[in-house]
Amino acid sequence: MKLTYYGHSCFAVEIGSTTLLFDPFITPNDLARAVDVNAVKADFILVSHGHADHLADGVNIAKRTGATVVANFEVANWFNRQGVAKTHPMNHGGTARFDFGRVKYVNAIHSSSLPDGSYGGNPGGFVIESSAGNFYYSGDTALTMDMKLIGELFRLKFAVLCVGDTFTMGVEDAIRAADMVGCSEVLGVHYDTFPPIRIDHADAVAKFKAVGKQLHLLKPGESREF
Ligand code: NI
Ligand code: MN
């Protein structure tokens, strides 16, 4: 699976000929200036929660690409209200089946108000299962024992975990999360975008390495095979 990082918590994963785009937040991100938002592909846009730093470009990309937005019920309805017709609403514990594989909406400990102040439901993460492999995206979350269930239920190729601290897990908690989900290949997200979430890259990578895990911190626009 080819993963492309677009800065903050936005990334795309290609499964065969299908592109899954997660948490689009590109044009407001000074660190993602190298990314051309109009060239970003998507067949599905998966949104973890209602905060603007996870969906700022979602409506425009959905309208340009015709992608289906996969999100919790309240966030999916918000996309409908912005004129995005194709949505697949979910809620915690539910699995959605698509041609590329299955999507499970899993728990996250965070908050989820929408940009217009409306209720964004409860925040989540996603587990993706496909014939090319499985992966977990935590969304914005604290470390939670619920992650143990993911380790018990799925064999993951990689995990995408928030590491920026302050609003989400920091590096130490992300290492424990990687342990709980049973995964040693981790893409770090939700760091550096704003001053309170700046991290020391070398220190973070070294902390993962010390426990036999790989933390990948990609530059916006950079891709990697998992
Ligand atoms: Ni958030
Ligand atoms: Mn966030």
Tab-separated table of C-alpha atoms and ligand atoms in Angstrom:
chain	number	residue	atom	x	y	z
A	1	MET	CA	0.000	0.000	0.000
A	2	LYS	CA	1.353	3.402	-1.013
A	3	LEU	CA	0.846	6.112	1.598
A	4	THR	CA	1.257	9.820	0.815
A	5	TYR	CA	1.462	12.351	3.642
A	6	TYR	CA	-0.137	15.777	3.113
A	7	GLY	CA	0.793	17.354	6.457
A	8	HIS	CA	-0.872	17.475	9.894
A	9	SER	CA	-3.207	14.429	10.020
A	10	CYS	CA	-3.925	14.305	6.301
A	11	PHE	CA	-2.702	11.325	4.297
A	12	ALA	CA	-3.821	9.117	1.446
A	13	VAL	CA	-3.506	5.357	1.100
A	14	GLU	CA	-3.792	3.653	-2.274
A	15	ILE	CA	-5.370	0.208	-2.202
A	16	GLY	CA	-5.220	-1.139	-5.740
A	17	SER	CA	-6.769	1.572	-7.903
A	18	THR	CA	-8.721	3.111	-5.002
A	19	THR	CA	-7.467	6.133	-3.060
A	20	LEU	CA	-8.547	6.671	0.545
A	21	LEU	CA	-7.913	10.219	1.760
A	22	PHE	CA	-7.947	10.868	5.507
A	23	ASP	CA	-8.679	14.120	7.375
A	24	PRO	CA	-8.061	16.689	4.607
A	25	PHE	CA	-6.461	19.852	6.030
A	26	ILE	CA	-4.071	21.264	3.455
A	27	THR	CA	-4.764	24.851	2.367
A	28	PRO	CA	-4.758	26.330	5.920
A	29	ASN	CA	-1.502	24.483	6.768
A	30	ASP	CA	1.650	26.574	6.247
A	31	LEU	CA	3.727	23.381	6.416
A	32	ALA	CA	1.843	21.880	3.445
A	33	ARG	CA	2.558	24.678	0.937
A	34	ALA	CA	4.296	22.128	-1.343
A	35	VAL	CA	1.016	20.217	-1.741
A	36	ASP	CA	-1.332	21.201	-4.593
A	37	VAL	CA	-4.777	20.608	-3.107
A	38	ASN	CA	-6.305	20.458	-6.601
A	39	ALA	CA	-4.081	17.496	-7.486
A	40	VAL	CA	-5.017	15.459	-4.402
A	41	LYS	CA	-6.896	12.324	-5.443
A	42	ALA	CA	-9.688	10.675	-3.508
A	43	ASP	CA	-12.297	7.988	-4.066
A	44	PHE	CA	-13.189	7.999	-0.379
A	45	ILE	CA	-12.605	10.740	2.198
A	46	LEU	CA	-12.517	9.420	5.755
A	47	VAL	CA	-13.023	12.061	8.437
A	48	SER	CA	-12.213	11.111	12.042
A	49	HIS	CA	-14.097	13.974	13.747
A	50	GLY	CA	-15.544	17.427	13.245
A	51	HIS	CA	-12.595	19.700	14.031
A	52	ALA	CA	-11.513	22.038	11.235
A	53	ASP	CA	-7.932	20.735	11.269
A	54	HIS	CA	-9.379	17.411	10.011
A	55	LEU	CA	-11.842	18.537	7.368
A	56	ALA	CA	-11.037	22.079	6.165
A	57	ASP	CA	-10.576	20.977	2.525
A	58	GLY	CA	-13.015	18.095	2.698
A	59	VAL	CA	-16.000	19.741	1.024
A	60	ASN	CA	-13.959	21.121	-1.905
A	61	ILE	CA	-12.108	17.851	-2.508
A	62	ALA	CA	-15.330	15.834	-2.241
A	63	LYS	CA	-17.065	18.104	-4.778
A	64	ARG	CA	-14.098	18.069	-7.194
A	65	THR	CA	-13.473	14.308	-7.031
A	66	GLY	CA	-16.957	12.986	-6.374
A	67	ALA	CA	-15.500	10.969	-3.486
A	68	THR	CA	-17.723	9.407	-0.834
A	69	VAL	CA	-17.248	10.892	2.636
A	70	VAL	CA	-17.052	8.261	5.386
A	71	ALA	CA	-17.538	9.694	8.872
A	72	ASN	CA	-19.691	9.467	11.958
A	73	PHE	CA	-23.393	10.222	11.507
A	74	GLU	CA	-23.204	13.884	12.566
A	75	VAL	CA	-20.101	14.718	10.503
A	76	ALA	CA	-21.556	12.932	7.460
A	77	ASN	CA	-24.773	14.952	7.825
A	78	TRP	CA	-22.718	18.176	8.043
A	79	PHE	CA	-21.095	17.267	4.704
A	80	ASN	CA	-24.587	16.738	3.255
A	81	ARG	CA	-25.553	20.223	4.461
A	82	GLN	CA	-22.500	21.669	2.647
A	83	GLY	CA	-23.750	20.128	-0.608
A	84	VAL	CA	-21.786	16.867	-0.595
A	85	ALA	CA	-24.293	14.216	-1.645
A	86	LYS	CA	-22.227	11.039	-1.351
A	87	THR	CA	-21.660	10.160	2.282
A	88	HIS	CA	-21.504	6.930	4.253
A	89	PRO	CA	-22.483	7.677	7.860
A	90	MET	CA	-21.207	5.337	10.563
A	91	ASN	CA	-20.887	5.145	14.304
A	92	HIS	CA	-18.653	3.388	16.818
A	93	GLY	CA	-18.351	-0.355	16.428
A	94	GLY	CA	-19.862	-0.352	12.955
A	95	THR	CA	-18.171	-1.805	9.880
A	96	ALA	CA	-18.775	-0.560	6.345
A	97	ARG	CA	-18.063	-2.777	3.343
A	98	PHE	CA	-16.721	-1.331	0.098
A	99	ASP	CA	-15.110	-2.805	-3.036
A	100	PHE	CA	-11.604	-2.107	-1.637
A	101	GLY	CA	-12.289	-3.730	1.758
A	102	ARG	CA	-13.854	-2.952	5.119
A	103	VAL	CA	-13.816	0.119	7.356
A	104	LYS	CA	-14.480	-0.074	11.094
A	105	TYR	CA	-15.155	3.110	13.067
A	106	VAL	CA	-13.427	2.729	16.437
A	107	ASN	CA	-13.229	4.694	19.637
A	108	ALA	CA	-11.169	7.822	20.245
A	109	ILE	CA	-11.022	9.962	23.367
A	110	HIS	CA	-11.241	13.571	22.201
A	111	SER	CA	-13.985	16.078	21.237
A	112	SER	CA	-15.723	16.789	17.922
A	113	SER	CA	-17.487	20.130	17.374
A	114	LEU	CA	-17.997	21.187	13.744
A	115	PRO	CA	-16.699	24.481	12.241
A	116	ASP	CA	-20.173	26.112	12.471
A	117	GLY	CA	-20.414	25.123	16.149
A	118	SER	CA	-22.895	22.310	15.524
A	119	TYR	CA	-22.630	18.976	17.283
A	120	GLY	CA	-20.050	16.705	15.643
A	121	GLY	CA	-20.961	13.452	17.353
A	122	ASN	CA	-18.219	11.502	19.076
A	123	PRO	CA	-14.708	11.389	17.618
A	124	GLY	CA	-13.259	8.182	16.251
A	125	GLY	CA	-10.537	6.370	14.416
A	126	PHE	CA	-10.631	3.837	11.592
A	127	VAL	CA	-9.399	0.307	11.025
A	128	ILE	CA	-9.101	-0.518	7.332
A	129	GLU	CA	-9.031	-4.143	6.172
A	130	SER	CA	-8.130	-5.002	2.595
A	131	SER	CA	-6.515	-7.767	0.566
A	132	ALA	CA	-3.391	-5.549	0.437
A	133	GLY	CA	-3.221	-5.458	4.256
A	134	ASN	CA	-4.789	-3.794	7.267
A	135	PHE	CA	-4.016	-0.538	9.023
A	136	TYR	CA	-5.310	1.625	11.867
A	137	TYR	CA	-5.646	5.410	11.963
A	138	SER	CA	-6.157	6.629	15.526
A	139	GLY	CA	-7.658	10.039	14.744
A	140	ASP	CA	-7.116	12.537	17.548
A	141	THR	CA	-7.144	10.572	20.758
A	142	ALA	CA	-5.698	9.936	24.152
A	143	LEU	CA	-4.152	6.576	24.847
A	144	THR	CA	-7.042	4.260	25.705
A	145	MET	CA	-7.391	0.624	26.701
A	146	ASP	CA	-9.822	0.221	23.789
A	147	MET	CA	-6.740	0.034	21.567
A	148	LYS	CA	-6.093	-3.425	23.035
A	149	LEU	CA	-9.208	-4.655	21.249
A	150	ILE	CA	-7.747	-3.555	17.922
A	151	GLY	CA	-4.618	-5.599	18.653
A	152	GLU	CA	-6.775	-8.620	19.468
A	153	LEU	CA	-9.057	-8.332	16.441
A	154	PHE	CA	-6.740	-7.245	13.614
A	155	ARG	CA	-3.287	-7.963	12.257
A	156	LEU	CA	-1.979	-4.572	11.162
A	157	LYS	CA	0.689	-3.737	8.610
A	158	PHE	CA	1.078	-0.242	10.007
A	159	ALA	CA	-0.601	2.271	12.287
A	160	VAL	CA	-1.067	6.022	11.849
A	161	LEU	CA	-0.872	7.575	15.307
A	162	CYS	CA	-1.006	11.129	16.620
A	163	VAL	CA	2.260	12.034	18.368
A	164	GLY	CA	2.118	15.821	18.881
A	165	ASP	CA	0.925	15.876	22.513
A	166	THR	CA	-1.127	18.737	24.073
A	167	PHE	CA	-4.369	17.870	22.186
A	168	THR	CA	-3.665	14.154	21.627
A	169	MET	CA	-1.226	11.415	22.577
A	170	GLY	CA	2.410	12.410	22.708
A	171	VAL	CA	5.322	10.176	21.719
A	172	GLU	CA	5.424	8.040	24.887
A	173	ASP	CA	1.686	7.306	24.767
A	174	ALA	CA	1.877	6.611	21.015
A	175	ILE	CA	4.534	3.970	21.728
A	176	ARG	CA	2.168	2.331	24.225
A	177	ALA	CA	-0.636	2.591	21.655
A	178	ALA	CA	1.537	0.874	19.057
A	179	ASP	CA	2.137	-1.907	21.598
A	180	MET	CA	-1.579	-2.273	22.310
A	181	VAL	CA	-2.523	-2.515	18.634
A	182	GLY	CA	0.372	-4.905	18.052
A	183	CYS	CA	2.172	-2.878	15.421
A	184	SER	CA	5.782	-1.738	15.067
A	185	GLU	CA	5.500	0.344	11.863
A	186	VAL	CA	4.061	3.754	12.733
A	187	LEU	CA	3.405	6.904	10.742
A	188	GLY	CA	3.356	9.888	13.102
A	189	VAL	CA	0.727	12.592	12.498
A	190	HIS	CA	-0.730	15.670	14.275
A	191	TYR	CA	2.624	17.292	15.105
A	192	ASP	CA	4.521	20.529	14.243
A	193	THR	CA	1.527	22.254	12.582
A	194	PHE	CA	0.988	24.652	15.516
A	195	PRO	CA	3.493	25.764	18.206
A	196	PRO	CA	1.936	23.666	21.052
A	197	ILE	CA	2.392	20.428	19.082
A	198	ARG	CA	5.977	20.878	17.882
A	199	ILE	CA	8.096	17.813	18.531
A	200	ASP	CA	11.787	16.905	18.428
A	201	HIS	CA	11.901	14.528	15.435
A	202	ALA	CA	15.216	12.835	16.253
A	203	ASP	CA	14.184	12.265	19.866
A	204	ALA	CA	10.788	10.821	18.843
A	205	VAL	CA	12.321	8.464	16.282
A	206	ALA	CA	14.961	7.365	18.821
A	207	LYS	CA	12.314	6.616	21.478
A	208	PHE	CA	10.440	4.323	19.073
A	209	LYS	CA	13.694	2.699	17.949
A	210	ALA	CA	14.695	1.998	21.556
A	211	VAL	CA	11.695	-0.346	21.877
A	212	GLY	CA	12.150	-1.972	18.462
A	213	LYS	CA	9.610	0.157	16.596
A	214	GLN	CA	9.873	2.402	13.535
A	215	LEU	CA	8.425	5.912	13.619
A	216	HIS	CA	8.115	7.450	10.158
A	217	LEU	CA	7.839	11.241	10.025
A	218	LEU	CA	7.257	12.157	6.362
A	219	LYS	CA	7.493	15.578	4.765
A	220	PRO	CA	4.194	16.908	3.345
A	221	GLY	CA	3.972	15.531	-0.195
A	222	GLU	CA	6.274	12.582	0.579
A	223	SER	CA	5.189	8.966	-0.065
A	224	ARG	CA	6.139	5.608	1.368
A	225	GLU	CA	5.232	1.958	0.714
A	226	PHE	CA	3.895	-0.089	3.613
B	1	NI	NI	-9.342	17.376	17.034
B	2	MN	MN	-6.795	17.835	15.569
